[in-house]
XYZ file of C-alpha atoms in Angstrom:
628
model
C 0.000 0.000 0.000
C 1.359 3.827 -0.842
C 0.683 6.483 1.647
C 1.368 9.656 1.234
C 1.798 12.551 3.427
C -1.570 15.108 4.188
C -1.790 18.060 2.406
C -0.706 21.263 4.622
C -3.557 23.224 6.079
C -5.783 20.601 7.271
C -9.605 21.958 8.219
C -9.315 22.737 11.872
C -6.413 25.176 10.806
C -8.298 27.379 8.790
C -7.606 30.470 11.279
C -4.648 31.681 9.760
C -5.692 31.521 6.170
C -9.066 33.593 6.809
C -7.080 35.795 8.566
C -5.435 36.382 5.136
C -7.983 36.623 3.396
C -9.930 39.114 5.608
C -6.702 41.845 5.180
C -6.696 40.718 1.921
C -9.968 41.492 0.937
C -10.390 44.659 3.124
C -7.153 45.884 1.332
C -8.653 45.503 -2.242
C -12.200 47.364 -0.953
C -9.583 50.622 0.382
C -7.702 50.528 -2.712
C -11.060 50.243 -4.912
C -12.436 53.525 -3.072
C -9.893 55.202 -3.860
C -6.580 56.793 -4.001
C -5.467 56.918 -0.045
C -8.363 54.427 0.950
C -5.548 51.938 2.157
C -4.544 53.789 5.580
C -2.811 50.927 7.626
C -4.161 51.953 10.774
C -8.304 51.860 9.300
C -7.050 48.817 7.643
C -5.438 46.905 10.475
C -8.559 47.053 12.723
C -11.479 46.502 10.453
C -9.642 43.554 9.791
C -8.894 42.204 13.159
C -13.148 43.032 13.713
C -14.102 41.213 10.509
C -11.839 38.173 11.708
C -13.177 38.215 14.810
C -16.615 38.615 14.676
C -16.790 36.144 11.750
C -15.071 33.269 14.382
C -17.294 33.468 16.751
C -19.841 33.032 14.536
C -18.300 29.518 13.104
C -18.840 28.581 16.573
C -22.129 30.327 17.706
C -23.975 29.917 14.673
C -26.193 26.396 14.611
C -25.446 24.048 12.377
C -27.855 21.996 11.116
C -27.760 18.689 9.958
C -28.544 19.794 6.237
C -25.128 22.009 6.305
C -22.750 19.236 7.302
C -20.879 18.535 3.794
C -21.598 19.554 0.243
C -23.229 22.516 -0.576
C -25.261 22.891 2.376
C -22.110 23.520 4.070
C -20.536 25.947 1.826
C -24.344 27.851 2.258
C -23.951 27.548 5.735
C -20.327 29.572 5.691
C -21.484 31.449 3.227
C -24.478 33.094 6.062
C -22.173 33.308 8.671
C -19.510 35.632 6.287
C -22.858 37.827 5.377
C -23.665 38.225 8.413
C -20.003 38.919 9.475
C -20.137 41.143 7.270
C -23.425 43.348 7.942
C -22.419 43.678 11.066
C -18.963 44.748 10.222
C -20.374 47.635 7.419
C -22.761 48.812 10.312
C -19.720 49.351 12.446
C -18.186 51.422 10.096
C -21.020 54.175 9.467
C -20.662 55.475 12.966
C -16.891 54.707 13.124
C -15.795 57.124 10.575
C -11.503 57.299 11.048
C -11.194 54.296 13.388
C -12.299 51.877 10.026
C -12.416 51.832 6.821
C -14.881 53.767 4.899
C -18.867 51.747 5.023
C -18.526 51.858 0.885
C -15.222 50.311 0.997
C -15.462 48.207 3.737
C -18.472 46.598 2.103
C -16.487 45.737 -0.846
C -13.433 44.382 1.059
C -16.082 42.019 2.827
C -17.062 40.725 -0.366
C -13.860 39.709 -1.649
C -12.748 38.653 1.403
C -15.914 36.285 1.215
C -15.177 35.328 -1.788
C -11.324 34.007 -0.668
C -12.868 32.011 1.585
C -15.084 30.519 -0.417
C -13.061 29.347 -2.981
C -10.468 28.612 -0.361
C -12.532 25.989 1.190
C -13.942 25.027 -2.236
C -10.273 24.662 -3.524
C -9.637 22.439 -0.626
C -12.556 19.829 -0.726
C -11.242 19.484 -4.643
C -7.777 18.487 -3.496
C -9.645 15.943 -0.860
C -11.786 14.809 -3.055
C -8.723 13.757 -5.839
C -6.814 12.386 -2.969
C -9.685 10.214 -1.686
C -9.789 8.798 -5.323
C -12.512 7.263 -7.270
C -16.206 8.420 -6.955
C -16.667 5.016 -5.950
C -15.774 5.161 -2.515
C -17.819 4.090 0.368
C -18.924 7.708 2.659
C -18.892 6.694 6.058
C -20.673 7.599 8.939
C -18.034 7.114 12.238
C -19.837 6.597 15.311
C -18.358 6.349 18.811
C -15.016 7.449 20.262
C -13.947 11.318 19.188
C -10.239 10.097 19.324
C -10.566 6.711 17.303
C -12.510 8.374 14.662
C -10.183 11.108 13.625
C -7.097 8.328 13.472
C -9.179 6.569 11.552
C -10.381 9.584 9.184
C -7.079 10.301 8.750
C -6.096 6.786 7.406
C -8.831 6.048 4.974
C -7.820 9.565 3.446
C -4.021 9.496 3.308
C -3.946 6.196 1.540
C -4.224 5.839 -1.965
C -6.405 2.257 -1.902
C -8.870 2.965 1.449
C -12.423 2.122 -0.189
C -14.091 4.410 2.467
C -14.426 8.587 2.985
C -15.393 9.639 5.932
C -18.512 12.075 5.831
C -19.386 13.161 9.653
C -18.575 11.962 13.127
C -21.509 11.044 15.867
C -19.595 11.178 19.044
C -20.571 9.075 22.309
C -19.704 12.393 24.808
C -20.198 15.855 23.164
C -17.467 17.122 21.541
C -17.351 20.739 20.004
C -17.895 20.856 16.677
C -15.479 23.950 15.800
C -12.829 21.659 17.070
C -13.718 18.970 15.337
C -9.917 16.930 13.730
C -9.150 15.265 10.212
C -11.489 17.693 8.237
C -14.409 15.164 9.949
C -18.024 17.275 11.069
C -19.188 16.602 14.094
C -23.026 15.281 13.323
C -26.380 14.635 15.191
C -27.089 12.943 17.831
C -26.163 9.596 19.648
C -29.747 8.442 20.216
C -30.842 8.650 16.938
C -28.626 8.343 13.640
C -30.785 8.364 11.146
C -30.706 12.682 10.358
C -27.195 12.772 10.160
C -27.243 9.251 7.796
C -29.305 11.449 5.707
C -27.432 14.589 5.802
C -23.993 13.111 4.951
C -25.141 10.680 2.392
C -23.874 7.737 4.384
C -23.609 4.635 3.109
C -22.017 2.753 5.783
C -21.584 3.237 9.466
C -18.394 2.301 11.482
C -18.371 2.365 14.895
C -15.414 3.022 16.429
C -15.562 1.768 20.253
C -18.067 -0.434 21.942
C -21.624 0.359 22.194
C -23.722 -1.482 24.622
C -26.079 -3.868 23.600
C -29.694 -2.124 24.029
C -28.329 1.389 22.362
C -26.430 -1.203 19.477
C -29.923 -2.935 18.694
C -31.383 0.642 18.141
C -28.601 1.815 16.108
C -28.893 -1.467 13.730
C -32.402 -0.361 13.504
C -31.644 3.083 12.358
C -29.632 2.927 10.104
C -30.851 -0.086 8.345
C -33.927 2.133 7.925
C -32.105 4.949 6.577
C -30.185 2.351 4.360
C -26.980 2.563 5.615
C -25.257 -0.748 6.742
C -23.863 -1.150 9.982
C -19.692 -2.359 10.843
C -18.238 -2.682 14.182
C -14.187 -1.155 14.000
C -12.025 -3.506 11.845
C -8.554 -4.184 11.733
C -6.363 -1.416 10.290
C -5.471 -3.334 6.961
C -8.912 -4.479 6.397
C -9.828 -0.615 6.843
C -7.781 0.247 4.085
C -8.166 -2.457 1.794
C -12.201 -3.090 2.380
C -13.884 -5.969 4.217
C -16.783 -7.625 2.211
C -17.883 -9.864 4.830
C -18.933 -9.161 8.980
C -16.383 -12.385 9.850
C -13.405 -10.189 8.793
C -14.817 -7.384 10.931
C -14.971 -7.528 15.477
C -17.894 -10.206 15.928
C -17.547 -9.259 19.694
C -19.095 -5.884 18.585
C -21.519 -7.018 16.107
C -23.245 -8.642 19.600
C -22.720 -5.476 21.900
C -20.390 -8.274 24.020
C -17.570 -6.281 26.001
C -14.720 -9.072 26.616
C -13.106 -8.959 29.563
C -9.516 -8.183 29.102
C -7.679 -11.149 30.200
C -5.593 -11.171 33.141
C -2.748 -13.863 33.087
C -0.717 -12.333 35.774
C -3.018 -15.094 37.917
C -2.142 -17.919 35.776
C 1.291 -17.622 35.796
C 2.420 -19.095 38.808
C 1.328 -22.819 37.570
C 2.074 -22.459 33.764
C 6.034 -20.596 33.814
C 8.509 -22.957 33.869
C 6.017 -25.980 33.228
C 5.821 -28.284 30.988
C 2.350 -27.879 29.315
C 0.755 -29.984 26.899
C -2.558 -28.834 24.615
C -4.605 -31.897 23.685
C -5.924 -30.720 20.270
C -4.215 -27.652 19.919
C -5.412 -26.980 16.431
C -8.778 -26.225 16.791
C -10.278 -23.047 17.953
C -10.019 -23.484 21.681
C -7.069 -25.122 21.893
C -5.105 -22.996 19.164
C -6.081 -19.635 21.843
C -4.489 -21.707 24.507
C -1.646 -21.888 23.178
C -0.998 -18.938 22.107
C -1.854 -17.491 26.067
C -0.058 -19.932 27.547
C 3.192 -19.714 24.792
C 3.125 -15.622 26.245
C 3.609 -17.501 30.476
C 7.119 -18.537 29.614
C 6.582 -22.260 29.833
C 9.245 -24.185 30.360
C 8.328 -26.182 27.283
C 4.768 -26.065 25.407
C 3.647 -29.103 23.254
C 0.820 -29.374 20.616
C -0.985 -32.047 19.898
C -3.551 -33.065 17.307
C -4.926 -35.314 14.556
C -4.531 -32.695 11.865
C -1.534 -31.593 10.610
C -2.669 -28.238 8.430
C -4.510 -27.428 11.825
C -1.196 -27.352 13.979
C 0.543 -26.119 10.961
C -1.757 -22.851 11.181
C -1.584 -22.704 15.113
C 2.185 -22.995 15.194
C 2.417 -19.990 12.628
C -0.179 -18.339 14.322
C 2.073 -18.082 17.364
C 5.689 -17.749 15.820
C 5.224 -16.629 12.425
C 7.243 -19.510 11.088
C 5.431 -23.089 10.632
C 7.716 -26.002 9.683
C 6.587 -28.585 11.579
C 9.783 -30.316 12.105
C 10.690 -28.908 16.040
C 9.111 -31.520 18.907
C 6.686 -29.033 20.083
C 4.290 -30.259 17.382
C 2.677 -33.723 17.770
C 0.734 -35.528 14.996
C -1.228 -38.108 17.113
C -5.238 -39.366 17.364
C -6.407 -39.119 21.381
C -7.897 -42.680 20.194
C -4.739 -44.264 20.231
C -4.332 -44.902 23.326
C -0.715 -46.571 23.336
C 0.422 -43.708 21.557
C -1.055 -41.536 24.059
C 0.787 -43.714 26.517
C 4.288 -43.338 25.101
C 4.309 -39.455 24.409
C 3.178 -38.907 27.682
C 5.719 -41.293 29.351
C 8.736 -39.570 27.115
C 7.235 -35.665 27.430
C 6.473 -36.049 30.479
C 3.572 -33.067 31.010
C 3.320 -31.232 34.192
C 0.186 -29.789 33.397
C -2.420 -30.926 30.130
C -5.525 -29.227 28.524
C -7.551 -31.473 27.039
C -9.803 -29.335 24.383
C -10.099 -31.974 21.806
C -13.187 -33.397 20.735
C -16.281 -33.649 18.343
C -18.483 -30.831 18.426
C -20.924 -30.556 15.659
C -24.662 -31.416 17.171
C -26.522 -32.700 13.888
C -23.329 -34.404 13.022
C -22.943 -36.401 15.852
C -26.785 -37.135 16.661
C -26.372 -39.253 13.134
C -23.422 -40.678 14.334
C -23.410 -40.976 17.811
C -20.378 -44.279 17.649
C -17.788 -41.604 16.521
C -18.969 -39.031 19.757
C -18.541 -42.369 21.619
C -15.038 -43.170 19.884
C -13.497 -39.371 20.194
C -15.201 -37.680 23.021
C -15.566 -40.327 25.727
C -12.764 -43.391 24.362
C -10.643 -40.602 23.373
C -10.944 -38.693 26.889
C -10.268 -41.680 28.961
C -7.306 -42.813 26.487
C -6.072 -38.883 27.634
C -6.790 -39.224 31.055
C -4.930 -42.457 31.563
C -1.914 -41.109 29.509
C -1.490 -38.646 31.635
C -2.561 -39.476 35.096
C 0.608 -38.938 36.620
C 0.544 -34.505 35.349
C -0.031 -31.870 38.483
C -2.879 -30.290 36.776
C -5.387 -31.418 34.092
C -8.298 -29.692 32.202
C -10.882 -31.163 30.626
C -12.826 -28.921 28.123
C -16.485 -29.098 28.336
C -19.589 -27.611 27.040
C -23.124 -25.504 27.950
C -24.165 -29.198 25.845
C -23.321 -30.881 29.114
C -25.956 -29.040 31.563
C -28.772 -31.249 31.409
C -27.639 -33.058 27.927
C -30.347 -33.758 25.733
C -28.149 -34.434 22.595
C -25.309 -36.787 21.697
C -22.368 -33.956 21.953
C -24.369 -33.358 25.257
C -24.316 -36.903 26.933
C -20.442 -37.487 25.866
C -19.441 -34.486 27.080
C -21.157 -34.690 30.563
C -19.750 -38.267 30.214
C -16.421 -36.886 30.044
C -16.922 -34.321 32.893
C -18.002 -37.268 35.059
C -14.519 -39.420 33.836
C -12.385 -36.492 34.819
C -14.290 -36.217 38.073
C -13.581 -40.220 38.929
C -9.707 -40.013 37.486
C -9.731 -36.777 40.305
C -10.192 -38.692 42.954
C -7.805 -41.233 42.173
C -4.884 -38.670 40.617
C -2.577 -37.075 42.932
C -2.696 -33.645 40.814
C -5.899 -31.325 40.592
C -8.004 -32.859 37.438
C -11.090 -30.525 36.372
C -13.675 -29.534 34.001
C -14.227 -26.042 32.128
C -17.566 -25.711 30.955
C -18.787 -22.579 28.459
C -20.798 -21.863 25.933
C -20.168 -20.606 22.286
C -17.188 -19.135 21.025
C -17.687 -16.359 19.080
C -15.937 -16.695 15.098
C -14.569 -19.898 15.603
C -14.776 -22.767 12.976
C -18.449 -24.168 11.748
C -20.057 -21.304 13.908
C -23.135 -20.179 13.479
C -21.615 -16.576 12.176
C -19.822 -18.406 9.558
C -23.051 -20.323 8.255
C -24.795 -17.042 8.039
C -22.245 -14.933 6.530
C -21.976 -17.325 3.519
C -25.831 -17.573 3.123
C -25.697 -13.760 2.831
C -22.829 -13.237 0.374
C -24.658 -15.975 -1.893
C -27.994 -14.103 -0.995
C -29.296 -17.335 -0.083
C -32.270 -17.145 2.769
C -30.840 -17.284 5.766
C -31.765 -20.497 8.124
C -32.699 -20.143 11.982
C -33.947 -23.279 13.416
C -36.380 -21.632 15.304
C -37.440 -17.922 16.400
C -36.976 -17.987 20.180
C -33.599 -20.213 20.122
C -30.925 -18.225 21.897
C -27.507 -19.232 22.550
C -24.666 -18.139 24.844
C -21.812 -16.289 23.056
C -18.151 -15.480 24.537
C -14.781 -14.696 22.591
C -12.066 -17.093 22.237
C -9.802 -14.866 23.355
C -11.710 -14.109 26.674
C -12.981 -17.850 27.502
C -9.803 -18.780 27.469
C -8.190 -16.387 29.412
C -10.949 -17.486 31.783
C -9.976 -21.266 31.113
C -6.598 -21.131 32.709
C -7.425 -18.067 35.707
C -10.423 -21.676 36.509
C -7.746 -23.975 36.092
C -5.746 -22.260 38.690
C -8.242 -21.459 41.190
C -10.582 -24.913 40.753
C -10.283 -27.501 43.146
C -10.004 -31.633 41.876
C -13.576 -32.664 41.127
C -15.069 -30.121 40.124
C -16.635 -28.151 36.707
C -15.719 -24.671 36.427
C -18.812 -22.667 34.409
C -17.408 -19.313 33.288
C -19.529 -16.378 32.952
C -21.281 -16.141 29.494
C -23.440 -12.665 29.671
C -26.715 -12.961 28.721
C -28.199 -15.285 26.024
C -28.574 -14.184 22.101
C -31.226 -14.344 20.510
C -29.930 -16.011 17.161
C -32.957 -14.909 14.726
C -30.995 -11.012 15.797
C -27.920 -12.306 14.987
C -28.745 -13.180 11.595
C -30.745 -9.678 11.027
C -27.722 -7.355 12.836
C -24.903 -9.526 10.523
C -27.334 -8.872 7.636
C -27.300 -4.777 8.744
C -23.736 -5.337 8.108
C -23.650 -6.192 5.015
C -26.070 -3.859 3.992
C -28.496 -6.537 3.414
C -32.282 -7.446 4.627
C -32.018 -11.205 5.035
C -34.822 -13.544 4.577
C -35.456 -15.522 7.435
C -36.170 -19.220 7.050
C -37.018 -21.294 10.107
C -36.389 -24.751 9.211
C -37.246 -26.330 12.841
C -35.200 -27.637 15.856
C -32.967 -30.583 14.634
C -32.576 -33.460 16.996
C -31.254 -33.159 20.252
C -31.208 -29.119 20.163
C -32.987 -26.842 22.589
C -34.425 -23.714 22.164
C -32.492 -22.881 25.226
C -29.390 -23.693 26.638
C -28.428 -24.382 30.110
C -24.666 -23.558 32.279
C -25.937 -24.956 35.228
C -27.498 -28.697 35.588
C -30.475 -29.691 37.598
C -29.123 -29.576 41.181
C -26.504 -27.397 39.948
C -26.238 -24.008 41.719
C -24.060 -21.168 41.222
C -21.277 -20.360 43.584
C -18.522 -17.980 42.964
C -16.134 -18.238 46.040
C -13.142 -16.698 44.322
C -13.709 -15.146 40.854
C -16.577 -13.154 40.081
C -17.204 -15.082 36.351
C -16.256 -18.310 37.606
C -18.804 -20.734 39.387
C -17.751 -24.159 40.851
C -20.352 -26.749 40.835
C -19.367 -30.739 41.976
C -19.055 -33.189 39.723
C -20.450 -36.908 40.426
C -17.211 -39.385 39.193
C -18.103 -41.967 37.090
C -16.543 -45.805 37.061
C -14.770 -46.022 33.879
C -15.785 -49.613 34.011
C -19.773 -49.025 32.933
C -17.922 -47.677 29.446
C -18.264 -51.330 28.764
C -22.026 -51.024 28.162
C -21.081 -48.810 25.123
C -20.747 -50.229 21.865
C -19.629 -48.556 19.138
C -20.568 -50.624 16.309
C -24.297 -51.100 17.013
C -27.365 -49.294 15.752
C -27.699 -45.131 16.292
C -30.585 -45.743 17.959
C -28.781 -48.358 20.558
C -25.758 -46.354 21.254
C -28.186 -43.021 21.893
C -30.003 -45.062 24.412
C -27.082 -46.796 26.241
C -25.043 -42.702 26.278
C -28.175 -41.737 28.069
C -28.034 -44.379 30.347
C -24.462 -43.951 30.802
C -24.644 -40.522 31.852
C -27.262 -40.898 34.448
C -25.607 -43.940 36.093
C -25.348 -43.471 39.933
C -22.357 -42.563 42.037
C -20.194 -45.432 43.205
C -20.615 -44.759 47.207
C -17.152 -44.800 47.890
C -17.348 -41.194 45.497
C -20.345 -40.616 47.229
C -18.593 -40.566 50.596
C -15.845 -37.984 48.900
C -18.268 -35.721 47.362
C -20.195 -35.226 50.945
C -16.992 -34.862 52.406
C -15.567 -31.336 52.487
C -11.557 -32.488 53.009
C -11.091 -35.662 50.528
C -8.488 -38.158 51.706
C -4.869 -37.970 50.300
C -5.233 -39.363 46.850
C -3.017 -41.891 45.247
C -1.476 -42.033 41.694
C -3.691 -43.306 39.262
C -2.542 -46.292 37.048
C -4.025 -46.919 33.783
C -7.019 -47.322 32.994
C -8.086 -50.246 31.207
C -9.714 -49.289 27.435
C -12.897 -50.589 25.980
C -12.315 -52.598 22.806
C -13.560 -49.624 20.550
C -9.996 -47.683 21.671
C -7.944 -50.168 19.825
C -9.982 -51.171 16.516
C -8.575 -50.347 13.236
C -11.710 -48.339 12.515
C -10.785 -46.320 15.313
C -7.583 -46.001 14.209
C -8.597 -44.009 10.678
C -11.563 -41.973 12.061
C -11.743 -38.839 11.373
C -9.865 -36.205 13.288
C -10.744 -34.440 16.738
C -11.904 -31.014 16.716
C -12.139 -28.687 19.529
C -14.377 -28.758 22.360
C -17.058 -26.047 23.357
């Protein structure tokens, strides 16, 4: 990309060059009355009046939302020079000797008008060649004073920015005469609409948060005054254009303010450790390690099935991806003697476990390979690595009262990490969340290709909400549970309020300047129209971090896994995951969950495997993806 440096003279430095223009002016109206009209005294102060007067009527005068750009702004300076002027020719009829003549004052005004005119006409020409083609997308900014004129002053100073900025609608007032970057200062906060119409608008950025109620009305707005809607993006998709809402803050597009994570807390059991990331390539697990990679560990291993996924991770962190160093692993959680033998020669202080199956529909029609990867593939994991100080188990919002597939095994798996807890001499948890905003399969990513192919977009139902977090926040969250969670337990992070997903589809379609049709195509098996965090019996206790609840976990006997086979009928291995999940508590975990100070625990040998952990069809299945 060229950029070049800003013309001189930028709009809020117009002072001096008026100033000009006003001796200017008044000199040609002395020397047009006559010979000796010119006195420098007469001369000097009419123009320091005229000057005057005519800046404190830029900022005294209103300024409607009609006289923002174009010509209703050159009409608008045009009043306040006439009426600069009137008042400076009224001056001079009683002020004989002290100014310039009325006749000749008059005329000075006039030309001095007229230099300012085509002074400020002169410059919007040079703008307008600078910003480029016709083409270009007039923006409305909308938000933080500061942010908006560094970003006005980007899209204009380089050559390829597809956006001009037209007008500015602050979140706290700002003064209009000051306004930076040549950008108005329009409107009003609570309703956009005017100054969309004013400016000509076509597209509205906004550049800091907005909270959710006043972003719902703003979507509103402007999608009635037909200007899309796009949360701040990245600086080089600012310049270069972003077609499509997923290149653009998805945080913002839901009002959601992340919490800035704090990994001063999660420090202490991560630097100098050995850490290992049990499907590190999808998008849970690829966040982790790039947090943990910034808590100096002493060494940080990746692990997964797919090899372009830790290929993008690892050059997501480093910037370089070879693949050749022995921080990536290629290996399938349902090989269990592999497991086995990394763990035994890596030897992990501390593992997060976020690999897993997560599609819903996907799994419901083939519950055996939730069975193979979630639960087989978990235990194979917790065996491996029985022997670490600290493990994590990713979970799901699925597992609160599981009424799916994904569900069951992953409340199946909390249950398996609970039982390998008691047994393990390190702390061995859940972390249980909901949706992660922009990660792979999403619903975001479904509707943002429906819209670009202006296909109907497809809601399952118009009351389903879901809970929605980013990435880069629930897993910040992840390792502050991991460090404050005690063996046993689920950790259920702090998800906001649900989203209503019928708005998400008509706010995305806002931003791409779209109205979407709406198709409701019905719940699909196993969904709900609303998701749980908390289970029945469940309740919601915060002892340490304010977006962290701990809830107990009953342990399950790996042993009843033997009930599950992998190879029968859908039907048969629903039913048996079901039964599975609601089997009772042995009573010697019983005893330990009623019992506020466990015993010492013991290291935990292996674990013996069902058969479906060692079959060749396990062997080839497909790969693990991310849990949550």
């Amino acid at each position: 990309m060229t950029v070049r440096e800003p013309p001189p003279a930028p709009p809020s430095g117009w002072a001096v060059p008026d100033a000009v223009a006003w001796t200017l002016g008044l000199a040609a109206g002395a020397l047009a009355a006559g010979p000796g009209g010119a006195r420098p005294d007469p001369l000097v102060v009419t123009s320091a009046v005229a000057f005057g007067l005519h800046q404190v009527l830029l900022r005294v005068t209103p300024r409607p939302p009609a006289a923002l750009t174009g010509r209703g702004a050159t009409a608008w300076l045009a009043g306040t020079l006439l009426l600069a002027a009137a008042v400076v020719v009224a001056l001079a009829l009683p002020a004989a000797g002290a100014l310039l003549p009325a006749d000749a004052t008059a005329t000075g005004c006039a030309v001095a008008a007229a230099l300012i005119l085509a002074g400020r006409a002169g410059w919007d020409r040079r703008r307008g060649r600078r910003s480029g083609p016709a083409g270009r997308t007039p923006v409305l900014l909308y938000g933080s004073a500061a942010s908006a004129y560094a970003l006005a002053g980007l899209m204009r100073t380089d050559d390829g920015c597809r956006y001009r900025p037209v007008g500015l609608v602050p979140d706290h007032p700002v003064d209009p005469a000051a306004a930076d970057g040549g950008v108005p200062v329009v409107g009003d906060r609570a309703d956009v609409a005017p100054a969309i119409a004013a400016t000509g608008a076509r597209l509205v950025v906004l550049t800091s948060p907005v909270p959710p109620d006043r972003l719902d009305a703003l979507y509103r707005q402007a999608r009635a005054a037909g200007a899309a809607v796009q949360p701040v993006p990245e600086t080089n998709l600012l310049i270069e254009g972003a077609d499509e809402p997923g290149a653009w803050d998805v945080a913002s597009l839901l009002g959601r303010h992340p919490v800035p994570p704090d990994l001063a807390g999660s420090a202490a059991y991560l630097t100098g450790r050995r850490v290992l990331v049990v499907g590190a390539g999808g998008s849970i697990g690829s966040e982790l390690c790039r947090q943990i990679a910034r808590l100096d560990p002493a060494e940080l291993m990746l692990l997964d099935r797919d090899e372009s996924a830790l290929h993008a991770t690892q050059l997501s962190m480093s910037g370089r991806a070879l693949l050749d160093g022995p921080e990536t692993i290629l290996a399938d959680i349902r090989d269990a003697a592999a497991l086995r033998r990394i763990a035994a020669t890596r030897r992990p202080d501390v593992v997060f476990h976020a690999a897993a199956l997560k599609h819903l529909p996907m799994l419901e029609t083939h519950p055996a390979e939730a069975v193979k990867t979630n639960i087989v593939g978990t235990l194979n994991v917790l065996a491996a690595c029985g022997g670490v100080d600290r493990f994590v188990n990713i979970s799901t919002d699925k597992a609160a009262n599981p009424t799916s597939v994904l569900g069951l095994s992953k409340r199946i798996t909390e249950r398996l990490t609970a039982e390998a807890a008691g047994r393990a001499a390190g702390t061995f948890l859940s972390v249980r969340f909901g949706n992660v905003l922009g990660s792979r399969g999403s619903v975001l990513t479904a509707f943002r290709a429906q819209l670009r192919a202006g296909r109907p977009v497809t809601v399952t139902h118009p009351e389903v909400t879901r809970y929605f977090m980013t990435v880069r926040e629930a897993v910040a969250l992840v390792l502050r549970a991991a460090e404050i969670g005690r063996a046993g337990e689920a950790l259920i992070l702090e998800m906001g309020p649900p989203v209503r997903i019928v708005d998400v589809a008509h706010q995305m379609g806002a931003m791409m300047g779209r109205t979407p049709e709406i198709v409701y195509t019905g719940l699909r098996p196993g969904e709900k129209v609303h998701e749980d965090l908390f289970g029945t019996g469940e309740r919601d206790a915060r002892p340490i971090h304010p977006m962290i609840s701990h809830v107990a976990v009953p342990p399950l006997d790996p042993a009843l896994l033997d009930r599950l086979d992998p190879h029968g009928e859908p039907a048969a291995v629903r039913a048996a995951l079901a039964e599975l999940c609601a089997a009772p508590v042995p009573h010697a975990a019983a005893v330990r969950l009623l019992t506020p100070t466990p015993a010492a625990p013991t290291p935990m040998p292996p674990t013996p495997m069902p058969p479906a952990a060692v079959t060749p069809a396990s062997a080839a299945a497909s790969p693990p993806r991310d849990g949550a």
